[in-house]
Amino acid sequence: ERRVVLAQPRPGPASTQPEQIAPLDESLAAIERSGAYGDAFQLEAARLAAGSSGTALGGSTWLTLYAGQASKAGIHRGVRFGHFADEGEAGTPLLKSDHHRPIWATVVCLAGLALVGVLARAGFSSVLDVPQPPSLSYPPLSPSYSRLPTPASESRLLPSEQSIRRTVAFDDNWRFFRGDDPQFRDRRCSASQCPVPSLARDMSKSPSCGLGFCAPTFDDSGWRLLDVPHDWSSEDLPPRTEDAHTPVLTVRNGTWLFAQGDRPDWSASSVDESAFTQVEVPSDWRDAPMNYKAKNAVGWYRRRLDNVVPAHVAATNLVLAIGSVAAEDHTYLNGVLLGHSGSRNPTCDDYIRFRAYTVPPGLLKPRGNVVAVRVWSQGGADYPGGLFDHPTLQNGDRTRNGPFDVAVSPGAKHTGYAVGGVGWYRKAFASPSGGPDRRVSLTFDGCYMNCELWLNGEHLLFHPFGYTTFSVDITDALRAAGEQNVLAVRISNLGTSSRWYSGSGIFRHVHLTVTDATHIKHWGVAINPQLAADFAAARVNVTVTGENDGQVPTTAAIRVVFHWPEGSVRLPSEPAASDAKLIPPGASATFSVVGVLLQPMLWGVRSPSMYVAAVELVVSDAGGPDRVADRVDVRFGVRKVEWGSKLGFRLNGESLKLRGGCLHHDNGPLGAAAIDRAEERRVEILKRNGYNAIRTAHNPASPALLDACDRLGMLVVNEAFDSWSKGKLADDYHLYFDAWWHRDLADMVLRDRNHPSVVIW
């Protein structure tokens, strides 16, 4: 790209304002509207730069040529006109049509200018002495966005500093405790305890806060201070003997007593042990000193436990770890059956499965405990038996290692032997400022799972699904502006809830949003671009839902401005406005706006161009000027998706094979924490290795991952649930499906509908 100066600047102050670029498409449209339309047009750049038109313009005026971008729509697509405006001066279009010239003159002119651009691009810029203007500068696209100059017809429109939307990160300075509140009584039973699975989660009975972890007066100064996203399942566990939340009593390896045969009384605490032989475990009972090779064999192991640590004696959730057994076991503690595993038709899994059983409270004593294990095996010379380690195990005891402990991992190999459990988060924060009608909400991008919120001791919600983003209005539970509030979050990941590593905790971002009482609804903007058959234009349908949470009716309208993708020198579009509507208190209204993009830059896997729609909600207060009550910037792409039995999938008219993979949500050793750069890096790696599509197995992905797919040109198959009403595991989503599928599916679609990368739902 090279720029050719058409006129030198007149003497004056140096340019300090961002350049104003007037695309030829829009200038031609302006000429057509004014009626001054002919076969040709004249550039009056020199006169404009000199100020003779009545507008004092300083800086350099140039014509920009994009070599090689002439299209079937005409070479004018690659021509832009612009200037640098002096401080305090607004830019004006640099294209006028005061004279008519023969079309051949215009063609010769454009051809000559194109030749200059080609020569400059080929390296002759020093010969042509083409000066380079400063790099382009674009207005920020953020809630603090400085609005475009207001047309004279809208001079009554004023921005409102107190009511404009403010969204801030809510990720820092959380207090965290791994474990449950001793005073908290979980109102939900596990699937194994509930007679009717659909009743397993009763959302109508909110637990009272009392004086526990959810109380604002609770002292959490001893809890860990951390930032979210956070995944506690990826963090190292304390040693088994020091863990008060997932305690494990290890009895596997060491000296045991063993006896061949089967006597039911050998399960008791006190028996005659004269028939028993002392053996070392792990070992195969076919080997010495047992030499037991009978078929369909039964044998008993016994071991005495003394000097038990007090924490294990007092624990209510203690697990007794037995390890691997060949092949079926019944395990007893002090004469009480704890559980049994395996079968009389054993598979490979029966020989390597880790056996661990929960100890009933009060059963374990400080001294004089007896563990008894009855083992059955196919026996003979071909099958091992007893407390035996298969060669693939290396260590049948498999003691705790970092975040992994097979004894207390309900998901076992499915979840990487990681441990879930219960965790609490607390955060103190000051009530945000704003007018009396301001609304405040919190948005959680993802919490795994069974997330409950309390604010200042008031229970706000229960959200079971771990992967959908949810928002909650906290206005009524907040204290006065500037006063301190305490938010408490309880997350419960118990049982077998996942077929893959899920992680646990607030593993995605949290945001706090302040809006006016009249505002754009959360995820209330839908953008639907429709391309013309020749791709020369796009009709952009924008549908916006506005809400009035105030006490009086409000008249409102929507205004939309489209910003071109980064790197484009085209000015934002003219504002497109909807009709005004009256929104009663407590009600909502839907607005529609249609815009047109000429020669749009398309979103594709090779060129993922992203537009921004700046959507403003303008309200008319009684007796006052119109004001911008809310603003949302929504990124979107312009693309055409088609499916057919002959040509298959087509993107922007081009047949395309989806070369993709199923991508789970975790980031390897980082766990499930959705760190933005980690999410982006995964997409980059896949893209470099030839992938052009991702299936979000088996749940909605993080917003950060979808944003990366939009930016990098990766197609997405957006998956909702792993199971419906029929579960795959005892504690998975099927427990909630009947009551929650509609809400969770709606949240997924509303959140993700503007992502151009999503092509399959």
Coordinates of N, CA and C in Angstrom, one line a residue, residues 304-479:
R304 N -4.3 -55.8 61.5 CA -4.7 -55.0 62.6 C -4.2 -53.6 62.4
L305 N -5.0 -52.6 62.8 CA -4.7 -51.2 62.7 C -4.7 -50.6 64.1
D306 N -3.5 -50.1 64.5 CA -3.4 -49.3 65.8 C -2.8 -47.9 65.5
N307 N -2.8 -47.1 66.5 CA -2.2 -45.8 66.4 C -2.8 -45.0 65.2
V308 N -4.1 -45.0 65.1 CA -4.8 -44.2 64.0 C -4.8 -42.8 64.4
V309 N -4.5 -41.9 63.4 CA -4.4 -40.5 63.7 C -5.8 -39.9 64.1
P310 N -5.8 -39.0 65.0 CA -7.1 -38.5 65.5 C -8.0 -37.9 64.4
A311 N -7.4 -37.3 63.4 CA -8.2 -36.7 62.3 C -9.0 -37.8 61.5
H312 N -8.4 -39.0 61.4 CA -9.1 -40.1 60.7 C -10.2 -40.6 61.6
V313 N -10.0 -40.7 62.9 CA -11.0 -41.2 63.8 C -12.2 -40.3 63.8
A314 N -12.0 -39.0 63.7 CA -13.1 -38.0 63.8 C -13.7 -37.7 62.4
A315 N -13.1 -38.2 61.3 CA -13.6 -37.8 60.0 C -15.0 -38.5 59.7
T316 N -15.8 -37.7 59.0 CA -17.1 -38.2 58.6 C -17.1 -38.7 57.1
N317 N -16.0 -38.5 56.4 CA -16.0 -38.9 55.0 C -14.7 -39.7 54.7
L318 N -14.2 -40.4 55.7 CA -13.0 -41.2 55.5 C -13.1 -42.3 54.5
V319 N -12.1 -42.5 53.7 CA -12.1 -43.6 52.7 C -11.0 -44.6 53.1
L320 N -11.3 -45.9 53.1 CA -10.3 -47.0 53.3 C -9.8 -47.5 52.0
A321 N -8.5 -47.3 51.7 CA -8.0 -47.7 50.4 C -7.4 -49.1 50.5
I322 N -7.9 -50.0 49.7 CA -7.5 -51.4 49.6 C -6.5 -51.6 48.5
G323 N -6.8 -51.0 47.3 CA -5.9 -51.2 46.2 C -6.5 -52.2 45.2
S324 N -5.7 -52.8 44.4 CA -6.1 -53.7 43.4 C -6.2 -55.1 44.0
V325 N -7.2 -55.9 43.5 CA -7.5 -57.2 44.0 C -7.8 -58.1 42.8
A326 N -7.3 -59.3 42.9 CA -7.6 -60.3 41.9 C -8.5 -61.4 42.5
A327 N -9.8 -61.5 42.2 CA -10.5 -60.6 41.2 C -11.7 -59.9 41.9
E328 N -12.4 -60.7 42.9 CA -13.5 -60.2 43.6 C -13.2 -60.0 45.0
D329 N -13.7 -58.9 45.7 CA -13.4 -58.7 47.1 C -14.7 -58.4 47.8
H330 N -14.7 -58.7 49.1 CA -15.6 -58.2 50.1 C -14.8 -57.7 51.3
T331 N -14.9 -56.4 51.6 CA -14.0 -55.7 52.6 C -14.8 -55.3 53.8
Y332 N -14.2 -55.7 55.0 CA -14.8 -55.5 56.3 C -13.9 -54.6 57.2
L333 N -14.5 -53.8 58.0 CA -13.8 -53.1 59.1 C -14.5 -53.3 60.4
N334 N -13.8 -53.9 61.3 CA -14.3 -54.2 62.6 C -15.7 -55.0 62.5
G335 N -15.7 -55.9 61.6 CA -16.8 -56.8 61.4 C -17.9 -56.2 60.5
V336 N -17.8 -55.0 60.1 CA -18.9 -54.3 59.3 C -18.4 -54.3 57.8
L337 N -19.3 -54.8 56.9 CA -19.0 -54.8 55.5 C -19.0 -53.4 55.0
L338 N -17.9 -53.0 54.4 CA -17.8 -51.7 53.8 C -18.2 -51.6 52.3
G339 N -18.0 -52.7 51.6 CA -18.3 -52.8 50.2 C -17.7 -54.0 49.5
H340 N -18.1 -54.2 48.3 CA -17.4 -55.3 47.5 C -17.4 -54.9 46.0
S341 N -16.4 -55.4 45.3 CA -16.2 -55.1 43.9 C -15.7 -56.3 43.2
G342 N -15.8 -56.2 41.8 CA -15.4 -57.4 41.0 C -16.6 -58.3 40.7
S343 N -16.3 -59.4 40.0 CA -17.4 -60.3 39.6 C -16.8 -61.7 39.4
R344 N -17.7 -62.7 39.3 CA -17.3 -64.1 39.0 C -17.0 -64.3 37.6
N345 N -17.2 -63.3 36.7 CA -16.8 -63.4 35.3 C -15.8 -62.2 35.1
P346 N -14.7 -62.3 35.7 CA -13.8 -61.1 35.7 C -13.3 -60.7 34.3
T347 N -13.1 -59.4 34.1 CA -12.5 -58.8 32.9 C -11.2 -58.2 33.3
C348 N -10.4 -57.7 32.4 CA -9.2 -57.1 32.7 C -9.3 -56.0 33.7
D349 N -10.5 -55.2 33.6 CA -10.7 -54.1 34.5 C -10.8 -54.6 36.0
D350 N -11.3 -55.8 36.2 CA -11.4 -56.3 37.5 C -10.1 -56.6 38.2
Y351 N -9.0 -56.8 37.4 CA -7.7 -57.1 38.0 C -6.9 -55.8 38.2
I352 N -7.4 -54.7 37.7 CA -6.6 -53.4 37.9 C -7.4 -52.4 38.6
R353 N -8.7 -52.6 38.8 CA -9.5 -51.6 39.4 C -9.1 -51.3 40.9
F354 N -9.0 -50.1 41.2 CA -8.6 -49.7 42.6 C -9.8 -49.8 43.5
R355 N -9.7 -50.5 44.6 CA -10.8 -50.7 45.6 C -10.6 -49.7 46.7
A356 N -11.7 -48.9 47.0 CA -11.7 -48.0 48.1 C -13.1 -47.8 48.6
Y357 N -13.3 -47.8 49.9 CA -14.6 -47.8 50.5 C -14.8 -46.8 51.6
T358 N -15.9 -46.1 51.7 CA -16.2 -45.1 52.7 C -16.4 -45.8 54.0
V359 N -15.8 -45.2 55.1 CA -15.9 -45.7 56.4 C -17.1 -45.0 57.1
P360 N -18.1 -45.7 57.7 CA -19.1 -45.0 58.4 C -18.6 -44.3 59.6
P361 N -19.1 -43.1 59.9 CA -18.6 -42.3 61.0 C -18.8 -43.1 62.3
G362 N -17.7 -43.1 63.2 CA -17.7 -43.7 64.5 C -17.3 -45.2 64.4
L363 N -17.1 -45.7 63.2 CA -16.7 -47.2 63.2 C -15.2 -47.3 63.5
L364 N -14.4 -46.4 63.1 CA -12.9 -46.5 63.3 C -12.6 -46.0 64.7
K365 N -11.7 -46.8 65.3 CA -11.2 -46.5 66.7 C -9.7 -46.1 66.7
P366 N -9.3 -45.5 67.7 CA -7.9 -45.1 67.8 C -6.9 -46.3 67.8
R367 N -7.4 -47.4 68.4 CA -6.6 -48.6 68.4 C -7.5 -49.9 68.3
G368 N -6.9 -51.0 68.0 CA -7.6 -52.3 68.0 C -8.5 -52.5 66.8
N369 N -8.3 -51.8 65.7 CA -9.1 -52.0 64.5 C -8.6 -53.2 63.7
V370 N -9.6 -53.9 63.0 CA -9.2 -55.1 62.2 C -9.9 -54.9 60.8
V371 N -9.0 -55.0 59.8 CA -9.5 -55.0 58.4 C -9.4 -56.4 57.9
A372 N -10.5 -56.9 57.3 CA -10.6 -58.3 56.8 C -11.1 -58.2 55.3
V373 N -10.4 -58.9 54.4 CA -10.8 -58.9 53.0 C -10.9 -60.3 52.5
R374 N -12.1 -60.6 52.0 CA -12.4 -61.9 51.4 C -12.2 -61.8 49.9
V375 N -11.4 -62.7 49.3 CA -11.1 -62.6 47.9 C -11.5 -63.9 47.2
W376 N -12.1 -63.8 46.0 CA -12.4 -64.9 45.2 C -11.6 -64.7 43.9
S377 N -11.1 -65.8 43.3 CA -10.4 -65.8 42.0 C -10.7 -67.0 41.2
Q378 N -10.6 -66.9 39.9 CA -10.8 -68.1 39.1 C -9.7 -69.2 39.4
G379 N -8.6 -68.7 39.9 CA -7.6 -69.6 40.4 C -6.9 -70.5 39.4
G380 N -6.4 -71.6 39.9 CA -5.6 -72.5 39.0 C -4.2 -71.9 38.7
A381 N -3.6 -72.5 37.8 CA -2.2 -72.1 37.5 C -2.2 -70.9 36.5
D382 N -3.4 -70.6 35.9 CA -3.5 -69.5 34.9 C -3.9 -68.2 35.4
Y383 N -4.5 -68.1 36.6 CA -5.1 -66.8 37.0 C -4.5 -66.4 38.4
P384 N -4.1 -65.2 38.5 CA -3.6 -64.7 39.8 C -4.7 -64.6 40.8
G385 N -4.3 -64.4 42.1 CA -5.3 -64.3 43.1 C -4.8 -63.5 44.3
G386 N -5.7 -62.8 45.0 CA -5.3 -62.1 46.3 C -5.1 -60.6 46.1
L387 N -4.4 -60.0 47.0 CA -4.1 -58.6 47.0 C -2.8 -58.5 46.1
F388 N -3.1 -58.5 44.8 CA -2.1 -58.7 43.8 C -2.0 -57.5 42.9
D389 N -0.8 -57.2 42.5 CA -0.6 -56.1 41.5 C -0.4 -56.6 40.1
H390 N -1.3 -56.3 39.2 CA -1.1 -56.6 37.8 C 0.2 -55.9 37.3
P391 N 1.0 -56.5 36.5 CA 2.3 -55.9 36.0 C 2.1 -54.5 35.5
T392 N 0.9 -54.2 34.9 CA 0.8 -52.8 34.3 C 0.6 -51.8 35.4
L393 N 0.4 -52.2 36.7 CA 0.1 -51.2 37.7 C 1.4 -50.6 38.3
Q394 N 2.4 -51.4 38.4 CA 3.7 -51.1 39.1 C 3.5 -50.8 40.6
N395 N 2.4 -50.1 40.9 CA 2.2 -49.8 42.3 C 0.7 -49.9 42.6
G396 N 0.3 -51.0 43.1 CA -1.1 -51.3 43.4 C -1.7 -50.4 44.4
D397 N -0.8 -49.9 45.3 CA -1.3 -48.9 46.4 C -1.6 -47.6 45.7
R398 N -0.9 -47.2 44.8 CA -1.1 -46.0 44.0 C -1.4 -44.8 45.0
T399 N -0.5 -44.5 45.8 CA -0.7 -43.4 46.8 C -0.8 -42.1 46.1
R400 N -1.2 -41.1 46.9 CA -1.5 -39.8 46.4 C -0.3 -39.1 45.7
N401 N -0.5 -38.5 44.6 CA 0.6 -37.9 43.8 C 0.1 -36.6 43.2
G402 N 0.5 -35.5 43.8 CA 0.1 -34.2 43.3 C -1.4 -34.0 43.4
P403 N -2.1 -33.7 42.3 CA -3.6 -33.6 42.4 C -4.3 -34.9 42.2
F404 N -3.6 -36.0 42.0 CA -4.2 -37.3 41.7 C -4.3 -38.2 42.9
D405 N -5.4 -38.8 43.1 CA -5.6 -39.9 44.1 C -6.7 -40.8 43.7
V406 N -6.4 -42.0 43.2 CA -7.4 -42.9 42.7 C -8.4 -43.3 43.8
A407 N -8.0 -43.3 45.1 CA -8.8 -43.7 46.2 C -10.0 -42.8 46.3
V408 N -9.9 -41.5 46.1 CA -11.0 -40.6 46.3 C -11.4 -39.8 45.0
S409 N -11.1 -40.5 43.9 CA -11.5 -39.9 42.6 C -12.7 -40.7 42.1
P410 N -13.9 -40.2 42.2 CA -15.1 -41.0 41.8 C -15.0 -41.3 40.3
G411 N -14.5 -40.4 39.5 CA -14.4 -40.6 38.1 C -13.3 -41.5 37.6
A412 N -12.4 -41.7 38.5 CA -11.2 -42.6 38.2 C -10.6 -42.2 36.9
K413 N -10.4 -43.2 36.0 CA -9.6 -42.9 34.8 C -10.4 -41.9 33.9
H414 N -11.7 -41.8 33.9 CA -12.4 -40.9 33.1 C -12.0 -39.5 33.4
T415 N -11.8 -39.1 34.6 CA -11.4 -37.8 35.0 C -10.0 -37.6 35.3
G416 N -9.1 -38.6 34.9 CA -7.7 -38.5 35.1 C -7.3 -38.7 36.6
Y417 N -8.2 -39.4 37.4 CA -7.9 -39.6 38.8 C -7.8 -38.3 39.6
A418 N -8.4 -37.3 39.1 CA -8.4 -36.0 39.8 C -9.6 -36.1 40.8
V419 N -9.6 -35.1 41.7 CA -10.5 -35.1 42.8 C -11.4 -33.8 42.8
G420 N -12.7 -34.0 42.9 CA -13.6 -32.9 42.9 C -13.9 -32.4 44.3
G421 N -15.1 -32.7 44.8 CA -15.4 -32.3 46.2 C -16.2 -31.0 46.2
V422 N -16.1 -30.3 47.3 CA -16.8 -29.0 47.5 C -15.8 -27.9 47.8
G423 N -16.1 -26.7 47.2 CA -15.2 -25.6 47.5 C -16.1 -24.3 47.6
W424 N -15.6 -23.4 48.4 CA -16.3 -22.1 48.7 C -15.4 -20.9 48.2
Y425 N -16.0 -19.9 47.6 CA -15.3 -18.7 47.3 C -16.1 -17.5 48.0
R426 N -15.3 -16.5 48.4 CA -15.9 -15.3 49.0 C -15.1 -14.1 48.4
K427 N -15.9 -13.1 48.2 CA -15.3 -11.8 47.7 C -16.0 -10.6 48.3
A428 N -15.2 -9.7 48.8 CA -15.7 -8.4 49.4 C -15.5 -7.4 48.3
F429 N -16.5 -6.5 48.1 CA -16.4 -5.4 47.1 C -17.4 -4.3 47.5
A430 N -17.0 -3.1 47.1 CA -17.9 -2.0 47.3 C -19.0 -1.8 46.3
S431 N -20.1 -1.4 46.7 CA -21.2 -1.2 45.8 C -20.8 -0.1 44.8
P432 N -21.1 -0.4 43.5 CA -20.7 0.6 42.5 C -21.6 1.8 42.6
S433 N -21.0 2.9 42.1 CA -21.7 4.2 42.1 C -22.7 4.2 40.9
G434 N -23.5 5.2 40.9 CA -24.5 5.3 39.8 C -25.8 6.0 40.4
G435 N -26.7 6.3 39.5 CA -27.9 6.9 39.9 C -28.8 6.0 40.7
P436 N -29.9 6.5 41.2 CA -30.8 5.7 42.0 C -31.4 4.6 41.2
D437 N -31.5 4.7 39.8 CA -32.1 3.7 39.0 C -31.2 2.8 38.4
R438 N -29.9 2.8 38.8 CA -28.9 1.9 38.1 C -29.2 0.5 38.5
R439 N -28.9 -0.4 37.6 CA -29.0 -1.9 37.8 C -27.6 -2.5 37.8
V440 N -27.4 -3.5 38.6 CA -26.1 -4.1 38.8 C -26.3 -5.6 38.6
S441 N -25.4 -6.2 37.8 CA -25.6 -7.7 37.6 C -24.2 -8.3 37.6
L442 N -24.1 -9.6 37.9 CA -22.9 -10.4 37.8 C -23.1 -11.5 36.7
T443 N -22.0 -11.7 35.9 CA -22.1 -12.7 34.9 C -20.9 -13.7 35.2
F444 N -21.2 -15.0 35.3 CA -20.2 -16.0 35.4 C -20.2 -16.8 34.1
D445 N -19.0 -16.8 33.5 CA -18.8 -17.5 32.2 C -18.9 -19.0 32.4
G446 N -18.6 -19.5 33.6 CA -18.7 -20.9 33.9 C -18.2 -21.3 35.3
C447 N -19.0 -22.1 35.9 CA -18.7 -22.7 37.3 C -19.0 -24.2 37.2
Y448 N -18.0 -25.0 37.6 CA -18.3 -26.4 37.5 C -18.3 -26.9 39.0
M449 N -19.4 -27.4 39.4 CA -20.7 -27.4 39.0 C -21.6 -27.2 40.2
N450 N -23.0 -27.2 40.0 CA -23.9 -27.0 41.2 C -23.5 -25.7 41.9
C451 N -23.5 -24.6 41.2 CA -23.1 -23.3 41.7 C -24.2 -22.6 42.5
E452 N -23.9 -22.2 43.7 CA -24.9 -21.4 44.5 C -24.3 -20.1 44.9
L453 N -25.1 -19.0 44.9 CA -24.6 -17.7 45.2 C -25.4 -17.1 46.4
W454 N -24.7 -16.4 47.3 CA -25.3 -15.6 48.3 C -24.7 -14.2 48.3
L455 N -25.4 -13.2 48.4 CA -24.9 -11.8 48.6 C -25.4 -11.2 49.9
N456 N -24.5 -10.9 50.7 CA -24.8 -10.3 52.0 C -25.8 -11.3 52.8
G457 N -25.6 -12.6 52.6 CA -26.4 -13.6 53.3 C -27.7 -13.9 52.6
E458 N -28.0 -13.3 51.5 CA -29.3 -13.6 50.8 C -29.0 -14.5 49.7
H459 N -29.7 -15.7 49.6 CA -29.5 -16.6 48.6 C -30.0 -16.1 47.3
L460 N -29.2 -16.1 46.2 CA -29.6 -15.5 44.9 C -30.0 -16.6 43.9
L461 N -29.2 -17.7 43.8 CA -29.6 -18.6 42.8 C -28.8 -19.9 43.0
F462 N -29.3 -20.9 42.3 CA -28.6 -22.2 42.1 C -28.6 -22.5 40.6
H463 N -27.3 -22.8 40.1 CA -27.1 -23.1 38.7 C -26.4 -24.4 38.6
P464 N -27.0 -25.5 38.1 CA -26.3 -26.8 38.1 C -25.3 -27.0 37.0
F465 N -25.6 -26.6 35.8 CA -24.7 -27.0 34.7 C -23.4 -26.2 34.7
G466 N -22.3 -26.9 34.6 CA -21.0 -26.3 34.7 C -20.5 -25.5 33.6
Y467 N -21.1 -25.6 32.4 CA -20.5 -25.0 31.2 C -21.3 -23.8 30.6
T468 N -22.5 -23.5 31.0 CA -23.2 -22.4 30.4 C -23.0 -21.2 31.2
T469 N -22.8 -20.0 30.5 CA -22.7 -18.7 31.2 C -24.1 -18.3 31.7
F470 N -24.0 -17.7 32.9 CA -25.3 -17.3 33.5 C -25.1 -15.9 34.1
S471 N -26.2 -15.1 34.2 CA -26.1 -13.8 34.8 C -27.2 -13.7 35.8
V472 N -26.9 -12.8 36.9 CA -27.9 -12.6 37.9 C -27.9 -11.2 38.3
D473 N -29.1 -10.6 38.5 CA -29.2 -9.2 38.9 C -29.1 -9.2 40.4
I474 N -28.1 -8.4 40.9 CA -27.8 -8.3 42.3 C -28.2 -7.0 42.9
T475 N -28.9 -6.1 42.2 CA -29.2 -4.8 42.6 C -29.9 -4.8 44.0
D476 N -31.0 -5.5 44.1 CA -31.8 -5.5 45.3 C -31.1 -6.0 46.6
A477 N -30.0 -6.8 46.4 CA -29.3 -7.3 47.5 C -28.1 -6.5 47.9
L478 N -27.8 -5.5 47.1 CA -26.6 -4.6 47.3 C -26.9 -3.6 48.4
R479 N -25.8 -3.2 49.1 CA -25.9 -2.1 50.1 C -25.7 -0.8 49.3

